[in-house]
GROMACS .gro file of C-alpha atoms in nm:
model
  322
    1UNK     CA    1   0.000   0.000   0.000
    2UNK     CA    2   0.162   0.365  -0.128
    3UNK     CA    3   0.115   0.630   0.154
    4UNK     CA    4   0.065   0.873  -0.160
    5UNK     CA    5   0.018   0.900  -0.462
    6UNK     CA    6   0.061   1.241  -0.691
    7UNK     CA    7  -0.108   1.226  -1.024
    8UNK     CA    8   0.135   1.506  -1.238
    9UNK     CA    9   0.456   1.544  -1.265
   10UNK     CA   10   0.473   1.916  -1.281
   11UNK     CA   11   0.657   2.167  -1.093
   12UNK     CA   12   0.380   2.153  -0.860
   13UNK     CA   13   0.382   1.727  -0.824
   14UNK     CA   14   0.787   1.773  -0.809
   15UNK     CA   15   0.659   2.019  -0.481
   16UNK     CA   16   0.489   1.743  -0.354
   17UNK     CA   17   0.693   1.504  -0.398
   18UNK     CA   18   0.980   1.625  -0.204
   19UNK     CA   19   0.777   1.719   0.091
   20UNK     CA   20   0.714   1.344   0.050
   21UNK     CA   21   1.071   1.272   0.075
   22UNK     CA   22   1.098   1.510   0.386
   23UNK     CA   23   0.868   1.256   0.550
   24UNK     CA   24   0.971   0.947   0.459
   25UNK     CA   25   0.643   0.876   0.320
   26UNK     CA   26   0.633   0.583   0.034
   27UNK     CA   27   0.479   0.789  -0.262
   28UNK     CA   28   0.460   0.794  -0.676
   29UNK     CA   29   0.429   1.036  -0.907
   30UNK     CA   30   0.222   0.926  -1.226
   31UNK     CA   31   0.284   1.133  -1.542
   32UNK     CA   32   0.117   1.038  -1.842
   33UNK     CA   33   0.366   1.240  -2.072
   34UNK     CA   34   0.756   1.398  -1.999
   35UNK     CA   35   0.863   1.533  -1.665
   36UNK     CA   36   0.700   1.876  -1.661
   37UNK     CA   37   0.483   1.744  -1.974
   38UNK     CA   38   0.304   2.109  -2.003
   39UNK     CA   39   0.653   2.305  -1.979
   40UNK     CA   40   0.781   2.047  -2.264
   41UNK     CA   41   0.474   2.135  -2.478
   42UNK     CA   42   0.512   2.526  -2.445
   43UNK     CA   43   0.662   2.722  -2.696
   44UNK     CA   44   0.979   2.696  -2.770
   45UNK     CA   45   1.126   3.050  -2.746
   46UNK     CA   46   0.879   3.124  -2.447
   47UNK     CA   47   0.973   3.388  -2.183
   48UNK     CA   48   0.816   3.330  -1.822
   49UNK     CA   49   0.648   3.616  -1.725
   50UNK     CA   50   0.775   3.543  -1.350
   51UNK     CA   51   1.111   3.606  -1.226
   52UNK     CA   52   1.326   3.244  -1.198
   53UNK     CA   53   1.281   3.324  -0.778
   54UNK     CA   54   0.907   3.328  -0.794
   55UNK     CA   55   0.929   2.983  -0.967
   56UNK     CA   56   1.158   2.825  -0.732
   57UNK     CA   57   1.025   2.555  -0.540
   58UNK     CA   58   1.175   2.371  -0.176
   59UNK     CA   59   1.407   2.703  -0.175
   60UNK     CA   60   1.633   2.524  -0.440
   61UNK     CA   61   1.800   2.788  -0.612
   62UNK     CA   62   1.675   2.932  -0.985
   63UNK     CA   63   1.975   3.045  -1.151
   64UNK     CA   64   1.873   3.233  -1.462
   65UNK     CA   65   2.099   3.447  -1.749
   66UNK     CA   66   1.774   3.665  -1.821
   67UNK     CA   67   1.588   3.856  -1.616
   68UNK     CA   68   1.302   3.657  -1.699
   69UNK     CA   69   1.404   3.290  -1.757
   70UNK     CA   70   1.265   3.084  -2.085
   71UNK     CA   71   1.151   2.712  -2.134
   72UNK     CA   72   1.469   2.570  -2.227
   73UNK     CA   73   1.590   2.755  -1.824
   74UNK     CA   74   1.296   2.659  -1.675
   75UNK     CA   75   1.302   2.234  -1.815
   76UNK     CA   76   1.658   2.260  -1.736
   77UNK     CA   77   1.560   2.388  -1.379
   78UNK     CA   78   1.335   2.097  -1.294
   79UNK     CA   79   1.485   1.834  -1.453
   80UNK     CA   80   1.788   1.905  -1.242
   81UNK     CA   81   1.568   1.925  -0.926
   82UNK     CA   82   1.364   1.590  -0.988
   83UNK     CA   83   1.706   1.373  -1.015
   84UNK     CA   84   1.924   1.501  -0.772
   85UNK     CA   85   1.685   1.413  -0.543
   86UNK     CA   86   1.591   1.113  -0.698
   87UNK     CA   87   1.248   1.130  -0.689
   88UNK     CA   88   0.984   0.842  -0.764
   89UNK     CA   89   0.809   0.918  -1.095
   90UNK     CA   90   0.676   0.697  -1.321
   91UNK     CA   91   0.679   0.891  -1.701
   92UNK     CA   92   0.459   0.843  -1.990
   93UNK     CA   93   0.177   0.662  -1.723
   94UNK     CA   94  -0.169   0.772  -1.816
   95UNK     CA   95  -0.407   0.725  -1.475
   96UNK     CA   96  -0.757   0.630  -1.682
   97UNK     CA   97  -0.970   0.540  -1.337
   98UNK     CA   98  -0.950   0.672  -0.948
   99UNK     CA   99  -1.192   0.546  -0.743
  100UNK     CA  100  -1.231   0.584  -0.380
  101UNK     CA  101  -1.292   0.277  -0.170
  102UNK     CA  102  -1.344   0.315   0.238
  103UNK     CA  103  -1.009   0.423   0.381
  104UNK     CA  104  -0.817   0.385   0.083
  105UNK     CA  105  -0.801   0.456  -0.318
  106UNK     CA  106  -0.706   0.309  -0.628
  107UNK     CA  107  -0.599   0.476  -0.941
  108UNK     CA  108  -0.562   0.225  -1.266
  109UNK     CA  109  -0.328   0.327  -1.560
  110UNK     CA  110  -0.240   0.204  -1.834
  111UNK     CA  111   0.033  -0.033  -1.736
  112UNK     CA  112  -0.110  -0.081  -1.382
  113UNK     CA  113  -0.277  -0.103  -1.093
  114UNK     CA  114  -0.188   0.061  -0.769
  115UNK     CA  115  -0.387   0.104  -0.405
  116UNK     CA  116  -0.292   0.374  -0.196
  117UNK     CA  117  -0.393   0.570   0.139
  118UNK     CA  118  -0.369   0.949  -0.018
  119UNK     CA  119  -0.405   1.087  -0.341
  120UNK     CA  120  -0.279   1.449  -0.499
  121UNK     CA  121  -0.405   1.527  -0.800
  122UNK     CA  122  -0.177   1.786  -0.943
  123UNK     CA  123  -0.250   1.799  -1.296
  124UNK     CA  124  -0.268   2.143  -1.462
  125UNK     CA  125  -0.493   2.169  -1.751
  126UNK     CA  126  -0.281   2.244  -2.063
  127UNK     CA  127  -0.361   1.874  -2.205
  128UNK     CA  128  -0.758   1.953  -2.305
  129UNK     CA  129  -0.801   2.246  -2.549
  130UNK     CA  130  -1.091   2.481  -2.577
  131UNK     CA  131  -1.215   2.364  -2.888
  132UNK     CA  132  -1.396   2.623  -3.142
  133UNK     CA  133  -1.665   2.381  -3.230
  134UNK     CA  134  -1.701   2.490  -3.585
  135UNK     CA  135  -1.724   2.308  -3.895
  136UNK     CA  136  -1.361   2.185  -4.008
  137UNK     CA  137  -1.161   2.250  -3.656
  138UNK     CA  138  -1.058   1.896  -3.736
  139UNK     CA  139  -0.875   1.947  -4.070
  140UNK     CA  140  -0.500   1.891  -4.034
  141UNK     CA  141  -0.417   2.266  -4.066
  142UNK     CA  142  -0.586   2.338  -3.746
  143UNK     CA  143  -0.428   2.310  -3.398
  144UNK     CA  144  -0.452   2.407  -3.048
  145UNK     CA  145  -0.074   2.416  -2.971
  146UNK     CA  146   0.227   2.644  -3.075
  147UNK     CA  147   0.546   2.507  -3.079
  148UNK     CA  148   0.742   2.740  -3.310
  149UNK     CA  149   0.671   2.966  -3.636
  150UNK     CA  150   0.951   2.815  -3.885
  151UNK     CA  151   0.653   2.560  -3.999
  152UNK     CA  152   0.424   2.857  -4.127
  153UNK     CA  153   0.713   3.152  -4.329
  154UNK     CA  154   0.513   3.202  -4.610
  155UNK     CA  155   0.190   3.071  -4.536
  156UNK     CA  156  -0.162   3.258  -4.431
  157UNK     CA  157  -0.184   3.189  -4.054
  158UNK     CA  158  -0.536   3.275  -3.855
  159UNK     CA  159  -0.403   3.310  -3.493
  160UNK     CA  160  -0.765   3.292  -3.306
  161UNK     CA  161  -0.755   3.408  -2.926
  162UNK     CA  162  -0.586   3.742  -2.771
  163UNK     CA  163  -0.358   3.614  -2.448
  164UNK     CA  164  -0.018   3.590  -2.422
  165UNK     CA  165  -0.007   3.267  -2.613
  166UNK     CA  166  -0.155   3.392  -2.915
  167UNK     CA  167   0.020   3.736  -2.890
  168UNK     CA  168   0.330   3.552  -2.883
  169UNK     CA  169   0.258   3.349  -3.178
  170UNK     CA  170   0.098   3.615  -3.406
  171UNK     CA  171   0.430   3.822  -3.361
  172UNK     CA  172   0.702   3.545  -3.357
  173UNK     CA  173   0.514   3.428  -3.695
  174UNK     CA  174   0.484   3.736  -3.861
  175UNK     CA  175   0.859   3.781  -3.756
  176UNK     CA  176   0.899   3.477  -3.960
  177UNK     CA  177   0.733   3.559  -4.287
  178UNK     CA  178   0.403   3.475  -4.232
  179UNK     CA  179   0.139   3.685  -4.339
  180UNK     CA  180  -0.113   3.684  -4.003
  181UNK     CA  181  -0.474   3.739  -3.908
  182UNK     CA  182  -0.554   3.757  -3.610
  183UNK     CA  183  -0.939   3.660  -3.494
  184UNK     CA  184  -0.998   3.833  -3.168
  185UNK     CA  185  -1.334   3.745  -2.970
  186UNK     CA  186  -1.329   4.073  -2.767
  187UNK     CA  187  -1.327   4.420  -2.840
  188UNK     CA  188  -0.887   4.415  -2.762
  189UNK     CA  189  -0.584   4.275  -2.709
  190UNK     CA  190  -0.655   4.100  -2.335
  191UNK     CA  191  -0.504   4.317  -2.079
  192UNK     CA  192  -0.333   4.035  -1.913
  193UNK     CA  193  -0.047   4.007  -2.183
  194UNK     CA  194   0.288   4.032  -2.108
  195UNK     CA  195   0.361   4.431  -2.039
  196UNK     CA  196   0.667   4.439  -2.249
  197UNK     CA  197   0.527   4.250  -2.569
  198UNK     CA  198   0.164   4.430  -2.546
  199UNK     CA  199   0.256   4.729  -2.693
  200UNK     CA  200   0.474   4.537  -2.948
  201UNK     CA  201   0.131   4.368  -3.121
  202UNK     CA  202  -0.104   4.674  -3.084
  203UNK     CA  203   0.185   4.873  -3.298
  204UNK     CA  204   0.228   4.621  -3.508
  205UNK     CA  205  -0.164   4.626  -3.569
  206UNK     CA  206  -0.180   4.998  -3.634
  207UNK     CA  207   0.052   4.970  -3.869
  208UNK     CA  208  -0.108   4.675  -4.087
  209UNK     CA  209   0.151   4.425  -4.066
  210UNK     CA  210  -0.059   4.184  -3.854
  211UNK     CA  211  -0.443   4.225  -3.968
  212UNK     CA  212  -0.654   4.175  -3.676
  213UNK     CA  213  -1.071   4.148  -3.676
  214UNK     CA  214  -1.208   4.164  -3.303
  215UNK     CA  215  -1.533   4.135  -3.202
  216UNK     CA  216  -1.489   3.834  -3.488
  217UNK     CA  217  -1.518   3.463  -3.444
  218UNK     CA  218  -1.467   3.177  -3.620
  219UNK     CA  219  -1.792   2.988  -3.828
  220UNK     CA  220  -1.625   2.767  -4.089
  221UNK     CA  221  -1.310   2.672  -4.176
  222UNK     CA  222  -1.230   2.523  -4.513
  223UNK     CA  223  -0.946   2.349  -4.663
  224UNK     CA  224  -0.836   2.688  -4.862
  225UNK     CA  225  -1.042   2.953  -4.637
  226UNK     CA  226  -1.105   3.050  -4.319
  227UNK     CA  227  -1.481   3.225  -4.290
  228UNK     CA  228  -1.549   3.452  -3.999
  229UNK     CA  229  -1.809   3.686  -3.843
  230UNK     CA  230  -1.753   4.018  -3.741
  231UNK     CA  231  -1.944   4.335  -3.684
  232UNK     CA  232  -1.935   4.426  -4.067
  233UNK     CA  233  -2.040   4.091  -4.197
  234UNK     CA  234  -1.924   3.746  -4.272
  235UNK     CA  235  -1.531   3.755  -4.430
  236UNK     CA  236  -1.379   3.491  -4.611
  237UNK     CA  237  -1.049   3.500  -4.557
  238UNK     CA  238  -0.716   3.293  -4.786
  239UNK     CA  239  -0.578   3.025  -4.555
  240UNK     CA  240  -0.309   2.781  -4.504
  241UNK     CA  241  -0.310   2.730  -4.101
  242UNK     CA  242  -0.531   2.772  -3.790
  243UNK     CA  243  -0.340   2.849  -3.479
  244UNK     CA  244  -0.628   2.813  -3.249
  245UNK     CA  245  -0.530   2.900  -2.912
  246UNK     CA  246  -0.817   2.924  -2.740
  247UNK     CA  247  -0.686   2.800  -2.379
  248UNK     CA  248  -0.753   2.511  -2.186
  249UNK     CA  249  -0.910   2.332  -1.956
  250UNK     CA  250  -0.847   2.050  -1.644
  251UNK     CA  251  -0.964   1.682  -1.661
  252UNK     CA  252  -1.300   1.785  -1.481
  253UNK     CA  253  -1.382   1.394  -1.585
  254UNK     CA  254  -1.104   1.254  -1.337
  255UNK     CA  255  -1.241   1.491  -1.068
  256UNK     CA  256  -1.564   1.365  -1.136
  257UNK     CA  257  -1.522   1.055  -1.135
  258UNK     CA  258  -1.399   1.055  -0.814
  259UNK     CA  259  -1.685   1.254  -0.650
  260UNK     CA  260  -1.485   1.599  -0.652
  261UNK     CA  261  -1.796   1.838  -0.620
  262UNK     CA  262  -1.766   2.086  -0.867
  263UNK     CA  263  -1.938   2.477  -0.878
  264UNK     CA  264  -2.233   2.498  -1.139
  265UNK     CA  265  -2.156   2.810  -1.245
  266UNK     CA  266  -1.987   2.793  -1.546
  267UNK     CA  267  -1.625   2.788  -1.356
  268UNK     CA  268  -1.668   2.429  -1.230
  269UNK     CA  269  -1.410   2.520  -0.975
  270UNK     CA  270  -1.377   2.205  -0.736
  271UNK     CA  271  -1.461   2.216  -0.366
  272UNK     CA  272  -1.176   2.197  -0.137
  273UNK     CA  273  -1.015   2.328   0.190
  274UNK     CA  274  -0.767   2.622   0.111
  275UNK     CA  275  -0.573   2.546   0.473
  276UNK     CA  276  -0.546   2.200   0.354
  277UNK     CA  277  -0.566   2.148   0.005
  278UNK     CA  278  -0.818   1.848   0.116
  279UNK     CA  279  -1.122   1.774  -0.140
  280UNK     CA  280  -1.476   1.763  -0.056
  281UNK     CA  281  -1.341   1.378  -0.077
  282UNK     CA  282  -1.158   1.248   0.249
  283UNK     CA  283  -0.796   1.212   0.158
  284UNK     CA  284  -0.768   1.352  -0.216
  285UNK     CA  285  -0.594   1.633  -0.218
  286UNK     CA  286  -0.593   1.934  -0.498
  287UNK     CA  287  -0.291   2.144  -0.609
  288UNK     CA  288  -0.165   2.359  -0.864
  289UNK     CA  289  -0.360   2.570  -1.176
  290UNK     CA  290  -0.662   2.265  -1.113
  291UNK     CA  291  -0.799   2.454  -0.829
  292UNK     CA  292  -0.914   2.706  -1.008
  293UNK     CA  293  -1.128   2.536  -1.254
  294UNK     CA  294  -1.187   2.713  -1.589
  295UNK     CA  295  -1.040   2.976  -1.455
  296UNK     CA  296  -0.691   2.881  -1.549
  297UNK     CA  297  -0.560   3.251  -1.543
  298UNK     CA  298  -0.560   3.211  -1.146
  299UNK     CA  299  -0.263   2.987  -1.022
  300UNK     CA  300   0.048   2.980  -1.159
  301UNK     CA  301   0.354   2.835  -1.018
  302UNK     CA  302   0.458   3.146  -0.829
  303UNK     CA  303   0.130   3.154  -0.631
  304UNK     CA  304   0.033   2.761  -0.581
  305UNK     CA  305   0.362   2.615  -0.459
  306UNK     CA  306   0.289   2.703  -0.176
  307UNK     CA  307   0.025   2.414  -0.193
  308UNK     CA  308   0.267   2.106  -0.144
  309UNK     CA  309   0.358   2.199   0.206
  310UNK     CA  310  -0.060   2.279   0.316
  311UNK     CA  311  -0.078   1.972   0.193
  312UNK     CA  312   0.215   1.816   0.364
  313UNK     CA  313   0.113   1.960   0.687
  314UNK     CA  314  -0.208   1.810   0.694
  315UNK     CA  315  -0.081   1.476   0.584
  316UNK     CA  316   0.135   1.492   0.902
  317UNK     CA  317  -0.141   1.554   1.149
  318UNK     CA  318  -0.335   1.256   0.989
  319UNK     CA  319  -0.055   1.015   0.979
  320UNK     CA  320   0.037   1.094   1.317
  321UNK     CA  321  -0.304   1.022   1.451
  322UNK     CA  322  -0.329   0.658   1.277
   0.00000   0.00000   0.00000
C-alpha cells in the first residue's frame, strides 16, 4: 500500500513530492507524458512572465541568465531538481480510473494497478483544449498548440484568441514571414499580456503588418479559407493554417469521477479546503492551476507552490493520529 500518490509530474507534483521525501512517506508520481509534460509542450522560445525566484520551489536555487528565464531555463531547472533528489516518478503513465474505496483509493493506468492511502491530484490543464466547435476544426491545418513559427514563413496563418499565447505566436510568426490574421473574440488585445510584448502587437496592428478582426469569431473553416463573423459581416479569408489558441481546460472527468464536487456556475471550480488542500473527498488532495477550474488565469507556479507543504502539513497531522 503507497502512503501517496501524486497524479502530475509538474513543478507543482515535483513540490509534492519532495515534501514526500521530507517525510519518509512511500509515494509515486504518475505522469502520463515527460517530466514537466506542459513546460515540454510550451513554446519553444517562451519567456516566463515570472522572475526564476518566484518559480523556485523547496528554496532550491533558480539560476537564470535573463531577467526573466525561458523554457529551455525553466526544463533545465526541474529536470535538475527531480534527479538530484531522486524522486519516484513513473513517465509516460496515463491514470484512466481513481476510485475511492473506504479508507483507501485506487488509481488504474495504463500499465497498472496501484492502491494507496492518499491521493494528490496535481495535474494542470494544458492537455484539453478549448475547442472552437465549428465546422472543419478537425482538418490537419488546425491546432490548439504552438510550438514554433519556422513551420508557417510564407503561409496565411489565422491566430484565433488574444492572451499571451496567441500574442506571442501572431508576432514570432509574422517575424517569420508569415502573413497573419488575427481573430480576436473581444473588443482588444486581453489586458493580461505580457507588459513588455503588449505594446509590441497593438503597434504592429496599427501599422497593418498583422491584420486583426475583433469582435470576430470563427464559423467555418475550409481546406483553402477561413470564414469569420464580425461586426461588418461574414469575411472569407485565404488560408493555409489555424493556430487556435483558445486556452484550456483541467480533466473535470477525473475529478468527477472521483466525486470531486464541482461549482455549477460555469467555472466548475472544485470544492476543497484552502488550509489543507483536502477535497470535498476524504484524503484527495488538490494542487496547482486545477484549483481554479476554468479559470486557469488564477494559479500559476509562483502563487500555488505554496500548496505542497498545506498539503504536507495536513498529511502529518493525519498520519500521526493513525
Amino acid at each position: 500500500m503507497i502512503d501517496v500518490i501524486i497524479i502530475g509530474g509538474g513543478p507543482i507534483g515535483i513540490a509534492c513530492a519532495l515534501e514526500c521525501e521530507k517525510s519518509n512517506w512511500n509515494y509515486l508520481i504518475i505522469e502520463k507524458g515527460a517530466l514537466t509534460n506542459s513546460l515540454f509542450n510550451y513554446p519553444k522560445n517562451m519567456t516566463f512572465f515570472s522572475t526564476s525566484e518566484k518559480l523556485e520551489i523547496d528554496n532550491i536555487p533558480f539560476i537564470s541568465k535573463n531577467p526573466k528565464p525561458n523554457r529551455d531555463e525553466a526544463l533545465e531547472y526541474y529536470r535538475r531538481v527531480a534527479t538530484s533528489n531522486t524522486i519516484k516518478i513513473n513517465l509516460y503513465e496515463t491514470v484512466n480510473q481513481l476510485q475511492k474505496n473506504n479508507d483507501h483509493f485506487t488509481v488504474t493506468t495504463n500499465k497498472s494497478t496501484y492502491q494507496c492511502k492518499k491521493v494528490v491530484l496535481a495535474t494542470g490543464f494544458y492537455d484539453i483544449p478549448n475547442l472552437l466547435s465549428v465546422s472543419g476544426e478537425d482538418l490537419p491545418k488546425v491546432t490548439h498548440y504552438y510550438k514554433e513559427a519556422h513551420p508557417y514563413s510564407m503561409q496565411d496563418v489565422v491566430v484565433v484568441g488574444a492572451s499571451n499565447s496567441s500574442v506571442d505566436a501572431a508576432l514570432e510568426i509574422w517575424r517569420k514571414g508569415g502573413k497573419v490574421t488575427m481573430v480576436v473574440r473581444g473588443e482588444t488585445i486581453g489586458d493580461r499580456v505580457k507588459y513588455w510584448v503588449r505594446p509590441d502587437i497593438i503597434n504592429r496592428i496599427k501599422e497593418g503588418s498583422i491584420d486583426a478582426y475583433f469582435n470576430a469569431e470563427i464559423i467555418e473553416i475550409k481546406p483553402l479559407e477561413v470564414i469569420i463573423k464580425t461586426p461588418d459581416g461574414l469575411k472569407h479569408l485565404p488560408n493555409d493554417f489555424v493556430v487556435a489558441l483558445t486556452g484550456y481546460k483541467p480533466n473535470f472527468d477525473l475529478l468527477e469521477q472521483v466525486g470531486v464536487s464541482l461549482s455549477n456556475d460555469g467555472i466548475k471550480r472544485p470544492v476543497y479546503n484552502k488550509d489543507t488542500m483536502e477535497s470535498n473527498v476524504n484524503g484527495l488532495y488538490l494542487a496547482g492551476v486545477i484549483c481554479g477550474g476554468m479559470e486557469t488565469h488564477k494559479w500559476f507556479i509562483e502563487n500555488s507552490r505554496i500548496h505542497a507543504k498545506l498539503i504536507a502539513n495536513h498529511l502529518k497531522q493525519v498520519f500521526s493520529n493513525k
